[in-house]
Amino acid sequence: MSETLLRVRGVEKSFGGVVANRDISLNVADGEIVGLIGPNGSGKTTLFSSIVGYHPVDAGSIVFGNKEITRLRVPQIARLGLHRTFQQTRIFTGMSCVQNMQISAPLVQGKGPVSLFAPFPVEATEKLEYLLAFVGLYEKRFLRGGELSFGQQKLLEFAMAMMSGPRLLLLDEPTAGVNPTLIDYIVNRLRTANDEFGITLLVIEHNMHVIMTLAQRIYCLAHGHMLAEGSPQDIQDNPQVVDAYLGAT
Ligand code: ADP
Ligand code: MG
């Protein structure tokens, strides 16, 4: 068993009276692909936001590598190699794919206002072109983000997240709203990023076929608490999970 890369212990998060996450614990080992499922509103996106430092948690601890990151904010956590993508993508639709990649480069991040007119380092240009080719967008690199299909925008966001050489990526519904042929391609790219670049993945996914074939282990949330954890087969056979999806719990 490889070492634990992400360790979440007893995390709690409420918004006013709504308890979005209640006593959540999970582990992700270095090199794994782990799934996070659960009905709408069960607290999946909130947990991602807590892990990456988007908002402070009310209780609990989050450790990445050997570092306590519970009280750190997004830029500090990103510099350690932990990034997330969004359910609704956060690309810049008025900028080209290349420009979107440029502003995602670690040299530019966190260094004040971005100048798109300053010369861009050659190595970073090679890297961004390589990554755009990796996600099948090289030929479209001068198109604006807004000219891409929704699935292609998700691929661009994935490539942007890879610009800084992450160790762990949290992907929020990478195939939601994407047409079926592109879903297979996205799954293939995620698996290849894991196999070939060694990027560990924690993936929220609603498409059961996708998550059952992609993930090695799966956690299931319901009403803000951890309902079940296990292999894809365990999860599929778990009556509580089935009930949660049918709205019976
Ligand atoms: P999921 O991603 O599993 O669909 P969310 O984490 O988005 O679930 O939401 C969990 C619960 O927390 C929901 O009841 C949602 O309405 C609530 N919630 C999430 N974010 C906020 C917020 N910023 N302010 C208030 N309530 C929120
Ligand atoms: Mg969500």
Short mmCIF file of C-alpha atoms and ligand atoms in Angstrom, two decimals:
data_model
loop_
_atom_site.label_atom_id
_atom_site.label_comp_id
_atom_site.label_asym_id
_atom_site.label_seq_id
_atom_site.Cartn_x
_atom_site.Cartn_y
_atom_site.Cartn_z
CA MET A 1 0.00 0.00 0.00
CA SER A 2 1.47 3.38 -0.96
CA GLU A 3 1.64 6.21 1.50
CA THR A 4 -1.34 8.41 2.28
CA LEU A 5 -1.31 11.63 0.27
CA LEU A 6 -4.53 13.21 1.60
CA ARG A 7 -5.95 12.59 5.06
CA VAL A 8 -9.27 14.21 6.04
CA ARG A 9 -10.38 13.73 9.66
CA GLY A 10 -13.66 14.77 11.25
CA VAL A 11 -14.33 17.70 8.92
CA GLU A 12 -17.45 19.75 9.64
CA LYS A 13 -18.89 22.62 7.61
CA SER A 14 -22.19 24.45 7.99
CA PHE A 15 -23.71 27.34 6.07
CA GLY A 16 -26.03 29.12 8.48
CA GLY A 17 -28.36 26.36 9.65
CA VAL A 18 -27.42 23.91 6.87
CA VAL A 19 -24.90 21.26 7.89
CA ALA A 20 -23.20 20.53 4.55
CA ASN A 21 -20.46 18.24 5.95
CA ARG A 22 -20.74 16.34 9.24
CA ASP A 23 -17.73 14.44 10.65
CA ILE A 24 -16.21 13.56 7.27
CA SER A 25 -13.07 11.41 7.19
CA LEU A 26 -11.37 9.96 4.13
CA ASN A 27 -7.92 8.98 2.85
CA VAL A 28 -6.42 9.09 -0.61
CA ALA A 29 -3.18 7.14 -1.17
CA ASP A 30 -0.44 8.41 -3.45
CA GLY A 31 -1.16 7.22 -7.01
CA GLU A 32 -4.78 6.23 -6.42
CA ILE A 33 -7.95 7.17 -8.30
CA VAL A 34 -10.68 7.59 -5.68
CA GLY A 35 -14.35 8.33 -6.38
CA LEU A 36 -16.70 10.54 -4.35
CA ILE A 37 -20.39 10.00 -5.04
CA GLY A 38 -23.69 10.94 -3.41
CA PRO A 39 -27.04 12.47 -4.32
CA ASN A 40 -27.35 16.18 -5.17
CA GLY A 41 -26.86 18.33 -2.12
CA SER A 42 -25.06 15.59 -0.15
CA GLY A 43 -22.00 17.83 0.42
CA LYS A 44 -19.48 16.68 -2.21
CA THR A 45 -18.56 20.09 -3.63
CA THR A 46 -18.44 21.59 -0.11
CA LEU A 47 -15.87 18.96 0.88
CA PHE A 48 -13.72 19.83 -2.15
CA SER A 49 -13.92 23.52 -1.27
CA SER A 50 -12.84 22.76 2.31
CA ILE A 51 -9.89 20.61 1.17
CA VAL A 52 -8.47 23.24 -1.21
CA GLY A 53 -8.86 26.09 1.30
CA TYR A 54 -11.70 27.90 -0.43
CA HIS A 55 -13.46 28.37 2.90
CA PRO A 56 -12.44 27.59 6.49
CA VAL A 57 -13.84 24.41 8.06
CA ASP A 58 -15.74 24.54 11.37
CA ALA A 59 -13.88 21.51 12.79
CA GLY A 60 -11.58 18.69 11.79
CA SER A 61 -8.19 18.36 10.16
CA ILE A 62 -6.83 18.04 6.63
CA VAL A 63 -3.28 16.81 5.98
CA PHE A 64 -1.66 16.78 2.53
CA GLY A 65 1.60 14.84 2.30
CA ASN A 66 3.05 15.46 5.73
CA LYS A 67 1.70 18.97 6.01
CA GLU A 68 -1.29 20.20 7.99
CA ILE A 69 -3.23 22.37 5.51
CA THR A 70 -6.46 22.86 7.47
CA ARG A 71 -5.93 26.60 7.98
CA LEU A 72 -4.15 27.39 4.70
CA ARG A 73 -5.88 29.22 1.85
CA VAL A 74 -6.18 28.37 -1.86
CA PRO A 75 -2.88 29.83 -3.22
CA GLN A 76 -0.77 28.26 -0.46
CA ILE A 77 -2.41 24.87 -0.94
CA ALA A 78 -2.09 25.13 -4.73
CA ARG A 79 1.65 25.72 -4.35
CA LEU A 80 1.90 22.42 -2.48
CA GLY A 81 0.45 20.66 -5.56
CA LEU A 82 -3.25 20.32 -4.69
CA HIS A 83 -5.75 21.73 -7.20
CA ARG A 84 -9.44 21.40 -8.03
CA THR A 85 -11.62 21.84 -11.09
CA PHE A 86 -15.22 23.08 -11.00
CA GLN A 87 -18.58 21.52 -11.78
CA GLN A 88 -19.27 24.59 -13.96
CA THR A 89 -15.88 25.24 -15.53
CA ARG A 90 -13.89 28.36 -14.58
CA ILE A 91 -12.10 29.01 -17.85
CA PHE A 92 -11.91 32.51 -19.36
CA THR A 93 -14.29 32.33 -22.30
CA GLY A 94 -13.00 35.53 -23.95
CA MET A 95 -9.38 34.35 -23.97
CA SER A 96 -7.77 31.78 -26.27
CA CYS A 97 -6.87 28.30 -25.05
CA VAL A 98 -3.20 29.34 -25.08
CA GLN A 99 -3.91 32.43 -22.96
CA ASN A 100 -5.95 30.36 -20.51
CA MET A 101 -2.97 28.02 -20.18
CA GLN A 102 -0.55 30.93 -19.76
CA ILE A 103 -2.39 32.39 -16.80
CA SER A 104 -2.37 28.92 -15.20
CA ALA A 105 1.44 28.68 -15.29
CA PRO A 106 3.00 28.63 -11.81
CA LEU A 107 5.43 31.41 -12.79
CA VAL A 108 2.54 33.75 -13.37
CA GLN A 109 0.24 32.63 -10.54
CA GLY A 110 0.33 34.76 -7.44
CA LYS A 111 2.70 37.35 -8.87
CA GLY A 112 0.42 40.32 -9.19
CA PRO A 113 -1.35 41.44 -12.36
CA VAL A 114 -0.87 39.15 -15.34
CA SER A 115 0.59 40.76 -18.46
CA LEU A 116 -0.33 38.89 -21.60
CA PHE A 117 2.17 41.04 -23.50
CA ALA A 118 5.29 40.13 -21.54
CA PRO A 119 7.42 37.46 -23.24
CA PHE A 120 6.35 34.03 -22.06
CA PRO A 121 9.12 31.58 -21.08
CA VAL A 122 9.95 29.05 -23.82
CA GLU A 123 9.78 26.03 -21.48
CA ALA A 124 6.32 27.06 -20.33
CA THR A 125 5.20 27.45 -23.95
CA GLU A 126 6.44 23.95 -24.76
CA LYS A 127 4.67 22.61 -21.71
CA LEU A 128 1.37 24.28 -22.47
CA GLU A 129 1.46 23.09 -26.10
CA TYR A 130 2.25 19.57 -24.93
CA LEU A 131 -0.65 19.64 -22.48
CA LEU A 132 -3.08 21.10 -25.03
CA ALA A 133 -2.08 18.23 -27.37
CA PHE A 134 -2.52 15.80 -24.46
CA VAL A 135 -6.18 16.84 -24.09
CA GLY A 136 -6.75 16.97 -27.87
CA LEU A 137 -6.99 20.77 -28.13
CA TYR A 138 -3.73 21.62 -29.89
CA GLU A 139 -5.45 22.31 -33.22
CA LYS A 140 -7.93 24.58 -31.42
CA ARG A 141 -5.35 26.42 -29.35
CA PHE A 142 -6.08 29.86 -30.82
CA LEU A 143 -9.85 29.56 -30.43
CA ARG A 144 -11.43 31.41 -27.54
CA GLY A 145 -12.56 29.29 -24.60
CA GLY A 146 -16.15 30.29 -25.35
CA GLU A 147 -15.90 28.77 -28.82
CA LEU A 148 -15.24 25.29 -27.43
CA SER A 149 -17.95 22.73 -26.66
CA PHE A 150 -18.70 22.22 -22.94
CA GLY A 151 -16.72 18.95 -22.96
CA GLN A 152 -13.76 20.67 -24.60
CA GLN A 153 -13.97 23.43 -21.97
CA LYS A 154 -13.71 20.71 -19.29
CA LEU A 155 -10.64 19.32 -21.07
CA LEU A 156 -9.12 22.81 -21.20
CA GLU A 157 -9.74 23.28 -17.48
CA PHE A 158 -8.11 19.90 -16.83
CA ALA A 159 -5.05 20.93 -18.90
CA MET A 160 -4.92 24.27 -17.00
CA ALA A 161 -4.91 22.38 -13.70
CA MET A 162 -1.99 20.28 -14.96
CA MET A 163 0.13 23.34 -15.85
CA SER A 164 1.54 23.59 -12.34
CA GLY A 165 2.45 19.89 -12.10
CA PRO A 166 -0.06 18.90 -9.40
CA ARG A 167 0.35 15.83 -7.17
CA LEU A 168 -3.37 15.62 -6.43
CA LEU A 169 -6.29 16.85 -8.53
CA LEU A 170 -9.85 17.08 -7.24
CA LEU A 171 -12.20 16.89 -10.22
CA ASP A 172 -15.80 18.01 -9.70
CA GLU A 173 -18.04 16.11 -12.12
CA PRO A 174 -15.61 16.02 -15.07
CA THR A 175 -18.13 14.37 -17.41
CA ALA A 176 -21.38 16.13 -16.38
CA GLY A 177 -23.11 17.74 -19.35
CA VAL A 178 -20.62 16.23 -21.80
CA ASN A 179 -21.70 14.22 -24.86
CA PRO A 180 -21.13 10.44 -24.69
CA THR A 181 -18.25 10.18 -27.18
CA LEU A 182 -16.29 12.90 -25.40
CA ILE A 183 -16.99 11.23 -22.01
CA ASP A 184 -14.95 8.19 -23.07
CA TYR A 185 -12.11 10.46 -24.18
CA ILE A 186 -12.13 12.42 -20.90
CA VAL A 187 -12.04 9.17 -18.90
CA ASN A 188 -9.13 7.98 -21.04
CA ARG A 189 -7.21 11.24 -20.42
CA LEU A 190 -7.81 11.06 -16.66
CA ARG A 191 -6.56 7.50 -16.52
CA THR A 192 -3.51 8.38 -18.64
CA ALA A 193 -2.67 11.39 -16.43
CA ASN A 194 -2.78 9.02 -13.45
CA ASP A 195 -0.76 6.22 -15.15
CA GLU A 196 1.83 8.25 -16.98
CA PHE A 197 2.23 11.43 -14.93
CA GLY A 198 1.49 9.81 -11.57
CA ILE A 199 -1.19 12.39 -10.71
CA THR A 200 -3.43 11.17 -7.89
CA LEU A 201 -7.14 11.81 -8.55
CA LEU A 202 -10.16 12.34 -6.30
CA VAL A 203 -13.20 12.50 -8.58
CA ILE A 204 -16.81 13.54 -7.91
CA GLU A 205 -18.96 11.86 -10.52
CA HIS A 206 -22.63 11.31 -11.17
CA ASN A 207 -22.18 8.94 -14.09
CA MET A 208 -22.14 5.57 -12.31
CA HIS A 209 -20.63 3.70 -15.26
CA VAL A 210 -17.75 6.20 -15.39
CA ILE A 211 -16.94 6.14 -11.67
CA MET A 212 -17.30 2.37 -11.32
CA THR A 213 -14.77 1.79 -14.11
CA LEU A 214 -12.41 4.68 -13.26
CA ALA A 215 -12.08 4.55 -9.47
CA GLN A 216 -10.22 1.96 -7.42
CA ARG A 217 -12.12 2.93 -4.25
CA ILE A 218 -15.28 4.96 -3.75
CA TYR A 219 -16.71 7.04 -0.89
CA CYS A 220 -20.44 7.79 -0.80
CA LEU A 221 -21.92 10.83 0.98
CA ALA A 222 -25.58 11.28 1.93
CA HIS A 223 -27.10 14.28 3.74
CA GLY A 224 -23.62 15.59 4.59
CA HIS A 225 -22.28 12.46 6.26
CA MET A 226 -20.15 9.55 5.05
CA LEU A 227 -22.52 6.72 4.22
CA ALA A 228 -20.17 4.10 2.80
CA GLU A 229 -16.67 3.39 1.54
CA GLY A 230 -15.39 0.45 -0.50
CA SER A 231 -14.49 -1.05 -3.85
CA PRO A 232 -16.77 -0.22 -6.79
CA GLN A 233 -18.36 -3.65 -6.34
CA ASP A 234 -18.93 -3.10 -2.58
CA ILE A 235 -20.54 0.26 -3.29
CA GLN A 236 -22.82 -1.10 -6.01
CA ASP A 237 -23.93 -3.91 -3.71
CA ASN A 238 -24.46 -1.68 -0.64
CA PRO A 239 -28.22 -1.39 0.05
CA GLN A 240 -27.77 1.93 1.92
CA VAL A 241 -26.12 3.45 -1.15
CA VAL A 242 -28.89 2.18 -3.39
CA ASP A 243 -31.49 3.61 -0.97
CA ALA A 244 -29.72 7.00 -0.83
CA TYR A 245 -29.92 7.26 -4.60
CA LEU A 246 -33.56 6.28 -4.58
CA GLY A 247 -34.21 8.97 -1.96
CA ALA A 248 -35.21 6.43 0.69
CA THR A 249 -32.79 7.52 3.45
P1 ADP B 1 -23.23 18.43 -3.77
O1 ADP B 1 -21.98 18.92 -4.42
O2 ADP B 1 -23.11 17.05 -3.19
O3 ADP B 1 -24.41 18.50 -4.69
P2 ADP B 1 -22.99 20.79 -2.07
O4 ADP B 1 -21.72 20.58 -1.32
O5 ADP B 1 -22.95 21.72 -3.22
O6 ADP B 1 -23.58 19.35 -2.52
O7 ADP B 1 -24.11 21.29 -1.07
C1 ADP B 1 -24.37 20.67 0.19
C2 ADP B 1 -25.39 21.50 0.96
O8 ADP B 1 -24.79 22.72 1.37
C3 ADP B 1 -26.62 21.87 0.16
O9 ADP B 1 -27.73 21.87 1.03
C4 ADP B 1 -26.31 23.28 -0.31
O10 ADP B 1 -27.48 24.01 -0.53
C5 ADP B 1 -25.50 23.83 0.86
N1 ADP B 1 -24.51 24.84 0.43
C6 ADP B 1 -23.40 24.60 -0.34
N2 ADP B 1 -22.68 25.71 -0.51
C7 ADP B 1 -23.35 26.71 0.15
C8 ADP B 1 -23.11 28.12 0.36
N3 ADP B 1 -22.02 28.72 -0.15
N4 ADP B 1 -24.00 28.79 1.10
C9 ADP B 1 -25.09 28.19 1.63
N5 ADP B 1 -25.37 26.88 1.49
C10 ADP B 1 -24.53 26.13 0.75
MG MG B 2 -21.61 19.56 -6.39
#
